[in-house]
Coordinates of C-alpha atoms in Angstrom, one line a residue:
M1 CA -110.4 -254.1 -178.6
K2 CA -107.6 -256.4 -177.3
R3 CA -105.3 -253.4 -177.2
K4 CA -107.7 -251.4 -175.1
A5 CA -108.1 -254.3 -172.7
G6 CA -104.3 -254.6 -172.5
V7 CA -103.9 -250.9 -171.7
R8 CA -106.6 -251.2 -169.0
A9 CA -104.9 -254.2 -167.4
L10 CA -101.5 -252.4 -167.5
T11 CA -103.1 -249.3 -165.9
L12 CA -104.6 -251.4 -163.1
L13 CA -101.3 -253.2 -162.5
M14 CA -99.4 -249.9 -162.2
A15 CA -102.1 -248.5 -159.8
A16 CA -101.8 -251.7 -157.7
L17 CA -98.0 -251.3 -157.6
L18 CA -98.3 -247.7 -156.5
L19 CA -100.8 -248.5 -153.7
L20 CA -98.8 -251.5 -152.5
P21 CA -96.5 -249.5 -150.3
L22 CA -99.5 -248.0 -148.6
F23 CA -101.0 -251.4 -147.8
S24 CA -97.6 -252.6 -146.6
F25 CA -97.2 -249.6 -144.4
S26 CA -100.7 -250.1 -142.9
A27 CA -99.9 -253.8 -142.3
L28 CA -96.6 -252.9 -140.6
A29 CA -98.3 -250.2 -138.5
D30 CA -100.6 -252.9 -137.0
E31 CA -97.7 -255.3 -136.1
Y32 CA -96.6 -255.7 -132.5
D33 CA -93.6 -253.6 -131.6
P34 CA -91.7 -254.9 -128.5
L35 CA -90.3 -251.4 -128.1
Y36 CA -93.8 -250.1 -127.4
P37 CA -95.4 -252.8 -125.3
E38 CA -98.0 -250.3 -124.1
K39 CA -99.6 -250.4 -127.6
L40 CA -100.7 -254.0 -127.2
D41 CA -103.9 -254.8 -129.1
E42 CA -106.1 -258.0 -129.2
G43 CA -104.9 -258.7 -132.7
H44 CA -101.3 -259.0 -131.5
L45 CA -102.2 -262.2 -129.6
T46 CA -102.7 -265.5 -131.3
A47 CA -104.7 -266.9 -128.4
T48 CA -108.5 -267.1 -128.7
S49 CA -109.0 -266.1 -125.1
A50 CA -106.6 -264.3 -122.7
I51 CA -106.5 -262.1 -119.6
L52 CA -103.9 -260.2 -117.6
I53 CA -104.5 -259.2 -113.9
E54 CA -102.6 -257.5 -111.2
A55 CA -102.1 -260.4 -108.7
D56 CA -102.4 -258.5 -105.5
T57 CA -105.7 -256.7 -106.2
G58 CA -107.1 -258.9 -109.0
N59 CA -107.6 -255.8 -111.2
V60 CA -107.9 -256.7 -114.9
I61 CA -105.3 -254.9 -117.0
F62 CA -106.0 -256.5 -120.4
S63 CA -108.4 -259.1 -121.7
K64 CA -109.5 -260.8 -124.9
N65 CA -112.7 -262.9 -124.8
P66 CA -112.0 -263.5 -121.1
D67 CA -115.5 -265.1 -120.4
Q68 CA -115.5 -267.5 -123.3
T69 CA -115.7 -271.0 -122.1
M70 CA -112.6 -273.0 -123.0
A71 CA -111.0 -276.4 -122.5
P72 CA -108.2 -275.8 -120.0
A73 CA -106.0 -278.9 -120.6
S74 CA -103.3 -279.4 -118.0
T75 CA -103.7 -275.9 -116.5
T76 CA -106.4 -277.8 -114.6
K77 CA -103.5 -279.1 -112.4
I78 CA -103.2 -275.6 -110.8
L79 CA -106.5 -276.2 -109.1
T80 CA -105.5 -279.8 -108.4
I81 CA -102.4 -278.7 -106.5
L82 CA -104.4 -275.9 -104.7
V83 CA -107.0 -278.4 -103.4
A84 CA -104.3 -280.9 -102.4
L85 CA -102.4 -278.3 -100.4
S86 CA -105.6 -277.2 -98.7
L87 CA -106.5 -280.8 -97.7
A88 CA -103.0 -281.4 -96.5
E89 CA -103.2 -278.4 -94.2
Q90 CA -106.6 -279.5 -92.9
E91 CA -105.2 -283.0 -92.2
V92 CA -102.4 -281.6 -90.0
A93 CA -104.7 -279.1 -88.3
A94 CA -107.2 -281.8 -87.4
A95 CA -104.5 -284.0 -86.0
K96 CA -103.1 -281.2 -83.8
A97 CA -106.6 -280.3 -82.7
A98 CA -107.3 -283.8 -81.5
D99 CA -103.9 -284.1 -79.8
P100 CA -101.6 -281.1 -79.5
N101 CA -98.6 -283.5 -79.0
A102 CA -99.5 -285.7 -82.0
D103 CA -96.6 -286.6 -84.3
V104 CA -97.6 -285.0 -87.7
S105 CA -94.2 -285.6 -89.4
K106 CA -95.9 -288.2 -91.6
L107 CA -99.0 -286.2 -92.4
G108 CA -99.7 -283.4 -94.8
L109 CA -97.0 -282.9 -97.4
N110 CA -95.0 -285.8 -96.0
R111 CA -97.7 -288.4 -96.1
K112 CA -96.9 -291.4 -98.3
I113 CA -99.4 -292.1 -101.1
T114 CA -99.5 -295.5 -102.8
V115 CA -99.9 -295.1 -106.5
S116 CA -102.8 -297.3 -107.8
Q117 CA -102.9 -299.3 -111.0
D118 CA -105.8 -297.1 -112.2
A119 CA -103.7 -294.0 -111.6
V120 CA -101.0 -295.2 -114.1
N121 CA -103.4 -296.5 -116.7
L122 CA -102.8 -293.7 -119.2
A123 CA -103.2 -293.4 -123.0
E124 CA -100.0 -293.4 -125.1
D125 CA -100.3 -289.7 -125.8
E126 CA -100.9 -288.6 -122.2
S127 CA -98.2 -286.9 -120.3
S128 CA -96.7 -289.1 -117.6
A129 CA -94.4 -288.8 -114.6
K130 CA -93.4 -292.4 -115.1
L131 CA -94.9 -293.6 -111.8
A132 CA -95.3 -297.2 -111.1
A133 CA -98.3 -299.0 -109.6
G134 CA -97.6 -299.8 -105.9
E135 CA -95.0 -297.0 -105.7
E136 CA -95.1 -295.2 -102.4
V137 CA -94.5 -291.4 -103.0
A138 CA -94.7 -288.5 -100.6
L139 CA -97.4 -286.0 -101.4
I140 CA -94.9 -283.1 -101.9
D141 CA -93.1 -285.2 -104.6
L142 CA -96.4 -285.9 -106.4
L143 CA -97.1 -282.2 -106.4
Y144 CA -93.8 -281.5 -108.1
A145 CA -94.4 -284.3 -110.6
A146 CA -97.8 -283.0 -111.5
V147 CA -96.5 -279.5 -112.3
L148 CA -93.0 -280.0 -113.7
T149 CA -93.7 -283.1 -115.9
S150 CA -97.4 -282.4 -116.1
G151 CA -97.9 -286.1 -115.2
N152 CA -101.5 -287.2 -115.4
D153 CA -100.5 -290.3 -113.3
A154 CA -99.3 -287.9 -110.5
A155 CA -102.6 -286.0 -110.7
N156 CA -104.6 -289.2 -110.4
A157 CA -102.5 -290.4 -107.5
I158 CA -102.9 -287.1 -105.7
A159 CA -106.7 -287.2 -106.1
E160 CA -107.0 -290.8 -104.9
G161 CA -104.6 -290.4 -102.0
M162 CA -106.1 -287.2 -100.6
A163 CA -109.8 -287.8 -101.1
G164 CA -110.1 -291.6 -101.5
D165 CA -111.2 -291.5 -105.1
K166 CA -111.2 -289.1 -108.1
P167 CA -114.9 -288.2 -108.0
T168 CA -114.7 -287.1 -104.4
F169 CA -111.6 -285.0 -105.2
V170 CA -113.2 -283.5 -108.2
A171 CA -116.1 -282.4 -106.0
Y172 CA -113.6 -280.6 -103.8
M173 CA -112.2 -278.9 -106.9
N174 CA -115.5 -277.5 -107.9
Q175 CA -116.3 -276.4 -104.3
V176 CA -113.0 -274.5 -104.1
A177 CA -113.4 -273.0 -107.6
A178 CA -116.9 -271.7 -106.6
S179 CA -115.6 -270.4 -103.3
I180 CA -113.0 -268.1 -104.9
G181 CA -115.5 -266.6 -107.4
C182 CA -115.4 -268.8 -110.5
T183 CA -118.8 -268.5 -112.1
N184 CA -118.3 -270.1 -115.5
S185 CA -116.3 -273.2 -114.7
H186 CA -116.8 -276.9 -114.1
F187 CA -114.2 -279.6 -113.6
A188 CA -114.6 -283.3 -114.3
N189 CA -111.2 -284.7 -113.7
P190 CA -107.9 -283.7 -111.8
H191 CA -105.6 -283.8 -114.9
G192 CA -107.3 -281.7 -117.6
L193 CA -107.9 -284.1 -120.4
T194 CA -110.8 -283.1 -122.6
Q195 CA -114.1 -284.4 -121.2
D196 CA -117.8 -283.4 -121.2
G197 CA -118.4 -280.9 -118.3
H198 CA -114.8 -279.9 -118.1
Y199 CA -114.4 -276.3 -118.9
T200 CA -113.4 -272.9 -117.6
T201 CA -112.7 -269.3 -118.7
A202 CA -109.6 -267.2 -118.8
R203 CA -111.1 -265.0 -116.1
D204 CA -111.9 -267.9 -113.8
M205 CA -108.5 -269.5 -114.3
A206 CA -106.8 -266.2 -113.4
L207 CA -108.7 -266.3 -110.1
I208 CA -107.6 -269.9 -109.5
A209 CA -103.9 -269.0 -110.3
Q210 CA -104.1 -265.8 -108.1
T211 CA -105.3 -267.9 -105.1
A212 CA -102.7 -270.6 -105.7
M213 CA -99.8 -268.1 -105.9
Q214 CA -100.7 -266.9 -102.4
N215 CA -99.5 -270.3 -101.1
E216 CA -95.8 -270.4 -100.5
I217 CA -95.4 -274.1 -101.3
F218 CA -97.2 -273.6 -104.6
R219 CA -95.0 -270.7 -105.5
E220 CA -91.9 -272.8 -104.9
I221 CA -93.2 -275.6 -107.1
A222 CA -94.4 -273.3 -109.9
V223 CA -91.0 -271.7 -110.4
A224 CA -88.7 -274.8 -109.8
S225 CA -86.6 -275.7 -112.8
S226 CA -86.1 -279.3 -111.5
H227 CA -86.9 -281.5 -108.5
V228 CA -85.2 -284.6 -107.0
M229 CA -87.6 -287.4 -106.5
P230 CA -86.1 -289.4 -103.5
K231 CA -85.5 -293.1 -103.5
D232 CA -88.7 -295.1 -102.7
N233 CA -89.8 -298.7 -102.5
I234 CA -89.5 -299.1 -106.3
Y235 CA -87.2 -296.5 -107.9
R236 CA -83.9 -295.0 -107.1
S237 CA -83.5 -291.3 -106.7
R238 CA -84.3 -289.4 -109.9
T239 CA -84.5 -285.8 -111.1
I240 CA -87.4 -284.4 -113.0
Q241 CA -87.2 -281.3 -115.2
N242 CA -89.7 -278.5 -115.7
R243 CA -91.1 -278.4 -119.2
N244 CA -92.1 -274.8 -118.8
Y245 CA -89.8 -272.7 -120.9
F246 CA -91.2 -269.5 -119.5
V247 CA -89.2 -270.0 -116.3
N248 CA -86.8 -272.7 -117.4
K249 CA -84.2 -271.4 -119.8
V250 CA -83.4 -274.1 -122.3
E251 CA -80.9 -273.9 -125.2
G252 CA -82.7 -273.2 -128.4
K253 CA -85.7 -271.9 -126.6
E254 CA -84.2 -268.7 -125.2
E255 CA -86.9 -266.4 -126.8
L256 CA -89.6 -268.2 -124.8
Y257 CA -87.8 -267.6 -121.4
Y258 CA -88.9 -264.5 -119.4
E259 CA -86.5 -263.0 -117.0
W260 CA -89.2 -261.9 -114.6
G261 CA -91.2 -265.2 -114.8
T262 CA -92.3 -266.9 -111.6
G263 CA -94.4 -269.8 -113.0
I264 CA -96.9 -271.4 -113.6
K265 CA -98.3 -274.1 -115.8
T266 CA -98.6 -275.2 -119.5
G267 CA -101.5 -277.2 -121.0
T268 CA -102.0 -278.8 -124.4
T269 CA -104.7 -281.0 -126.0
E270 CA -106.1 -281.1 -129.4
A271 CA -109.3 -279.5 -128.2
A272 CA -107.7 -276.9 -125.9
G273 CA -104.8 -276.0 -128.2
N274 CA -101.8 -274.4 -126.6
C275 CA -102.5 -273.0 -123.2
F276 CA -100.4 -271.3 -120.6
V277 CA -101.0 -269.7 -117.2
G278 CA -98.1 -267.4 -116.3
S279 CA -97.0 -265.3 -113.5
A280 CA -94.2 -262.6 -113.3
A281 CA -92.9 -260.2 -110.7
R282 CA -90.8 -257.0 -111.2
D283 CA -90.2 -254.1 -108.8
G284 CA -92.9 -255.2 -106.5
I285 CA -95.5 -255.6 -109.2
N286 CA -97.0 -259.1 -109.5
L287 CA -98.9 -260.1 -112.6
I288 CA -100.8 -263.2 -113.7
S289 CA -101.8 -264.0 -117.2
V290 CA -103.9 -266.7 -118.9
V291 CA -103.6 -267.7 -122.6
F292 CA -106.0 -270.2 -124.0
N293 CA -105.8 -271.8 -127.5
A294 CA -102.7 -270.1 -128.9
T295 CA -101.7 -270.9 -132.5
K296 CA -98.5 -272.7 -131.8
D297 CA -96.5 -274.1 -128.8
K298 CA -94.1 -271.1 -128.8
D299 CA -97.0 -268.6 -129.4
R300 CA -98.4 -269.3 -125.9
Y301 CA -95.1 -268.1 -124.4
L302 CA -94.8 -265.1 -126.8
D303 CA -98.4 -264.1 -126.1
T304 CA -97.7 -264.3 -122.4
I305 CA -94.5 -262.2 -122.7
K306 CA -96.5 -259.5 -124.6
L307 CA -99.1 -259.5 -121.9
M308 CA -96.5 -259.2 -119.1
E309 CA -94.7 -256.4 -120.8
Y310 CA -97.9 -254.5 -121.3
G311 CA -98.8 -255.0 -117.6
F312 CA -95.4 -253.6 -116.5
S313 CA -95.8 -250.6 -118.8
Q314 CA -99.2 -249.8 -117.2
Y315 CA -98.3 -250.3 -113.5
I316 CA -95.6 -248.8 -111.4
S317 CA -94.2 -249.6 -108.0
T318 CA -93.7 -246.8 -105.6
T319 CA -93.7 -246.0 -101.9
I320 CA -95.2 -243.4 -99.6
Q321 CA -91.8 -241.7 -99.3
E322 CA -91.5 -241.4 -103.1
I323 CA -95.0 -240.0 -103.4
Y324 CA -94.3 -237.5 -100.6
L325 CA -91.1 -236.3 -102.3
L326 CA -93.2 -235.4 -105.4
N327 CA -94.9 -232.7 -103.3
P328 CA -93.0 -232.3 -100.0
R329 CA -94.2 -230.1 -97.2
V330 CA -92.7 -226.6 -97.0
L331 CA -92.8 -224.5 -93.8
D332 CA -92.5 -220.7 -93.3
I333 CA -90.0 -220.2 -90.4
R334 CA -90.2 -217.1 -88.2
S335 CA -87.3 -215.0 -86.9
F336 CA -85.0 -216.2 -89.6
D337 CA -81.8 -214.3 -90.4
L338 CA -82.4 -211.6 -92.9
E339 CA -79.6 -212.9 -95.0
D340 CA -81.2 -216.3 -95.4
P341 CA -81.2 -217.1 -99.1
E342 CA -84.7 -218.7 -99.0
V343 CA -86.2 -216.1 -96.7
G344 CA -87.2 -218.7 -94.1
R345 CA -88.7 -221.3 -96.4
L346 CA -87.9 -224.8 -95.1
T347 CA -88.6 -228.0 -97.0
L348 CA -89.1 -231.1 -94.9
N349 CA -87.4 -234.4 -95.7
I350 CA -89.1 -237.7 -94.7
R351 CA -87.6 -240.7 -93.0
K352 CA -89.2 -244.0 -92.1
T353 CA -88.9 -244.7 -88.4
D354 CA -88.9 -248.5 -88.9
P355 CA -86.9 -249.4 -92.0
A356 CA -88.5 -252.8 -92.2
A357 CA -92.1 -251.4 -92.3
T358 CA -93.7 -252.0 -95.7
D359 CA -95.1 -249.0 -97.5
L360 CA -94.9 -250.3 -101.1
I361 CA -97.7 -249.3 -103.4
V362 CA -98.5 -250.9 -106.8
T363 CA -100.7 -248.6 -108.9
T364 CA -101.1 -246.9 -112.2
Q365 CA -99.4 -243.6 -113.2
D366 CA -102.8 -241.9 -113.2
Q367 CA -103.4 -243.1 -109.6
V368 CA -100.1 -241.8 -108.5
E369 CA -101.2 -238.3 -109.5
Y370 CA -104.3 -238.8 -107.5
W371 CA -102.2 -239.9 -104.4
V372 CA -100.0 -236.8 -104.8
Q373 CA -103.1 -234.5 -104.9
N374 CA -104.9 -236.2 -102.0
F375 CA -101.9 -237.1 -99.9
S376 CA -103.4 -235.5 -96.8
S377 CA -106.4 -237.8 -96.9
I378 CA -104.3 -241.0 -96.5
T379 CA -101.8 -239.6 -94.0
V380 CA -101.8 -237.7 -90.7
T381 CA -99.2 -235.1 -89.9
E382 CA -98.3 -233.8 -86.4
F383 CA -95.7 -231.1 -85.8
T384 CA -93.7 -231.4 -82.7
R385 CA -91.5 -228.3 -83.0
E386 CA -92.2 -224.5 -83.2
F387 CA -91.7 -223.0 -86.7
K388 CA -89.0 -220.6 -85.4
A389 CA -85.3 -220.1 -86.1
P390 CA -82.7 -221.3 -85.2
I391 CA -83.2 -224.7 -86.9
T392 CA -80.5 -227.3 -87.5
E393 CA -80.4 -229.5 -90.5
G394 CA -81.8 -233.0 -89.7
E395 CA -83.8 -231.7 -86.8
V396 CA -87.1 -233.5 -86.3
M397 CA -90.0 -231.1 -87.0
G398 CA -92.8 -233.6 -86.7
T399 CA -94.2 -237.0 -87.7
L400 CA -96.3 -238.3 -90.6
T401 CA -98.4 -241.5 -90.3
Y402 CA -99.6 -243.5 -93.3
Y403 CA -102.7 -245.7 -92.8
P404 CA -102.9 -248.4 -95.5
E405 CA -106.1 -250.2 -96.4
S406 CA -104.7 -253.3 -94.8
G407 CA -101.8 -253.8 -92.4
N408 CA -100.3 -251.7 -89.7
P409 CA -99.8 -247.9 -89.9
V410 CA -96.4 -246.8 -91.0
M411 CA -94.7 -243.8 -89.3
Y412 CA -92.2 -241.4 -90.6
E413 CA -90.2 -238.4 -89.2
L414 CA -90.3 -235.1 -91.0
T415 CA -86.8 -233.5 -90.7
A416 CA -85.3 -230.2 -91.6
S417 CA -83.6 -230.3 -95.0
R418 CA -81.2 -227.4 -94.0
S419 CA -80.2 -225.2 -91.2
I420 CA -81.7 -221.7 -90.7
A421 CA -79.9 -219.1 -88.5
A422 CA -81.9 -216.9 -86.2
R423 CA -82.1 -213.1 -86.7
E424 CA -80.0 -211.0 -84.4
Q425 CA -82.0 -208.9 -81.9
L426 CA -81.2 -205.4 -80.4
A427 CA -82.6 -206.4 -77.0
P428 CA -83.3 -209.8 -75.6
S429 CA -86.7 -211.3 -76.0
V430 CA -89.0 -212.1 -73.1
E431 CA -88.3 -215.8 -73.7
Q432 CA -84.6 -215.2 -73.6
I433 CA -84.7 -213.2 -70.4
I434 CA -86.8 -216.0 -68.7
A435 CA -84.5 -218.6 -70.0
A436 CA -81.4 -216.8 -68.7
A437 CA -83.1 -216.2 -65.3
L438 CA -84.0 -219.9 -65.0
A439 CA -80.5 -220.9 -66.0
D440 CA -78.8 -218.6 -63.4
P441 CA -77.7 -220.6 -60.4
N442 CA -77.4 -217.5 -58.1
P443 CA -80.8 -216.7 -56.5
F444 CA -79.6 -213.2 -55.7
P445 CA -78.8 -210.6 -58.4
R446 CA -75.1 -209.7 -58.8
I447 CA -73.9 -206.2 -57.9
T448 CA -73.1 -204.6 -61.2
F449 CA -73.0 -201.0 -62.5
E450 CA -76.2 -201.7 -64.4
L451 CA -77.9 -202.9 -61.2
I452 CA -76.8 -199.8 -59.3
L453 CA -77.9 -197.6 -62.2
L454 CA -81.2 -199.4 -62.3
H455 CA -82.0 -199.6 -58.6
L456 CA -80.2 -196.6 -57.0
I457 CA -79.3 -193.7 -59.4
L458 CA -82.4 -193.9 -61.5
P459 CA -84.9 -194.0 -58.6
A460 CA -83.0 -191.0 -56.9
L461 CA -83.0 -189.1 -60.2
G462 CA -86.7 -189.8 -60.5
I463 CA -87.3 -188.4 -57.0
V464 CA -85.3 -185.2 -57.7
I465 CA -87.3 -184.7 -60.9
L466 CA -90.5 -185.3 -59.0
I467 CA -89.6 -182.7 -56.3
K468 CA -88.8 -180.2 -59.0
I469 CA -92.1 -180.8 -60.7
L470 CA -94.0 -180.5 -57.4
G471 CA -92.2 -177.2 -56.5
F472 CA -93.0 -175.8 -59.9
L473 CA -96.7 -176.7 -59.5
R474 CA -96.8 -175.2 -56.0
R475 CA -95.4 -171.8 -57.1
K476 CA -97.8 -171.7 -60.0
L477 CA -100.7 -172.4 -57.7
K478 CA -99.7 -169.5 -55.4
R479 CA -99.6 -167.0 -58.2
Q480 CA -103.0 -168.0 -59.3
H481 CA -104.5 -167.3 -55.7
K482 CA -102.7 -163.9 -54.9
V483 CA -105.2 -160.9 -54.6
K484 CA -104.3 -157.7 -56.4
A485 CA -104.5 -154.5 -54.2
F486 CA -106.6 -151.6 -55.5
K487 CA -104.6 -148.4 -56.2
P488 CA -105.9 -145.4 -54.2
T489 CA -107.3 -142.5 -56.1
S490 CA -107.6 -138.8 -55.1
R491 CA -111.0 -137.5 -54.0
Y492 CA -112.2 -134.0 -54.1
Y493 CA -114.9 -132.7 -51.8
R494 CA -116.8 -129.5 -52.3

């Protein structure tokens, strides 16, 4: 009995060993392969919730639980900076509206904010920009401190300085979030520490980041590797470093750095896990990603890189000129030389009249095919030249105008890609005769043999021929009217 049990166990073990490669192969097949970023799957991300959007249109490219409510941690500061920049612009605009000659050099981003004691009262584990109570700091420097060092004290100072107190500033935050389309978010503080009523979703945070990245000042802050805090009433000048390894290449963290990264913000708390909102740009394609609750610190960056690579594999950057060249216009030219190798077929090249005009298009490969097939519906072509030889290479044959959904129309010239000789004619055409006559400066015809032949000899010859014809006709007519005499006959009388 024991022997049979042993044999059975050995058989099962051998079967397991034989099947092991199959299981291993299956597991490997599901692993993420950086050589094939387009095969990204939800299981390749450690994050609980994630999303990737095309920044210019907001189109969602990839998502994983995008509408699950999550704690955002310090990614909250993206909204904090966005609101502060908006309030600063309003402050300057209001001052200029009241007095066009008003000095606004100390308003807006340059206004000094006095850091309160409450702003610097942080817990030991809170991130800090090392601000001091009573320190007078320009708003722009507080914005850098809030992003680069993720200082909660800087976020507190911004809220108090721009709105008078944190509750009022938080109310602004929720108003702005709602105005840009966030439907599953509510914010309770400007720094992002876990608190009841402080939550968002990956989709909503992507909208916030998309809006923020439209601001030039925000983009400069988000991508900065460091910033010099100038001397103030308490501290000497000091330099702060960006803790975002996605855009700041640090020794030992090279795998987390992304060559095409343009920002934005990390966030970490026990409740939120490892969070990161990223942005990247390549070949005119702008992407924004959100990763919430990644497994490890490095995983939030690695998840982000996977998302970005997937996005760049799905979208391409092209222009109207490139789309046109996929299916260029071809004309059939008349009166071409019979020895023309392409029997009068002429392909038109395209050339933008204003090199600075923007005709960049970011779209999917499938959409490019649609554009090629429906090119005439988004452009207008007008031909300015007759389709007749001779034609010289580079000669303008017409114009093409592209009408984008937004922005000014873009115009192009359609030019001949090659020269086409005209066919030789036995006699001049009517057009050539008229052109020669108009080009002749002598109003009177020159006396030539041809002219004499045409105007003297030929008419005289015609008259002679006419006289001959008339004489012939007259003689024939006389013969027809001549009466035949009767021949007399002999008569006999009895």
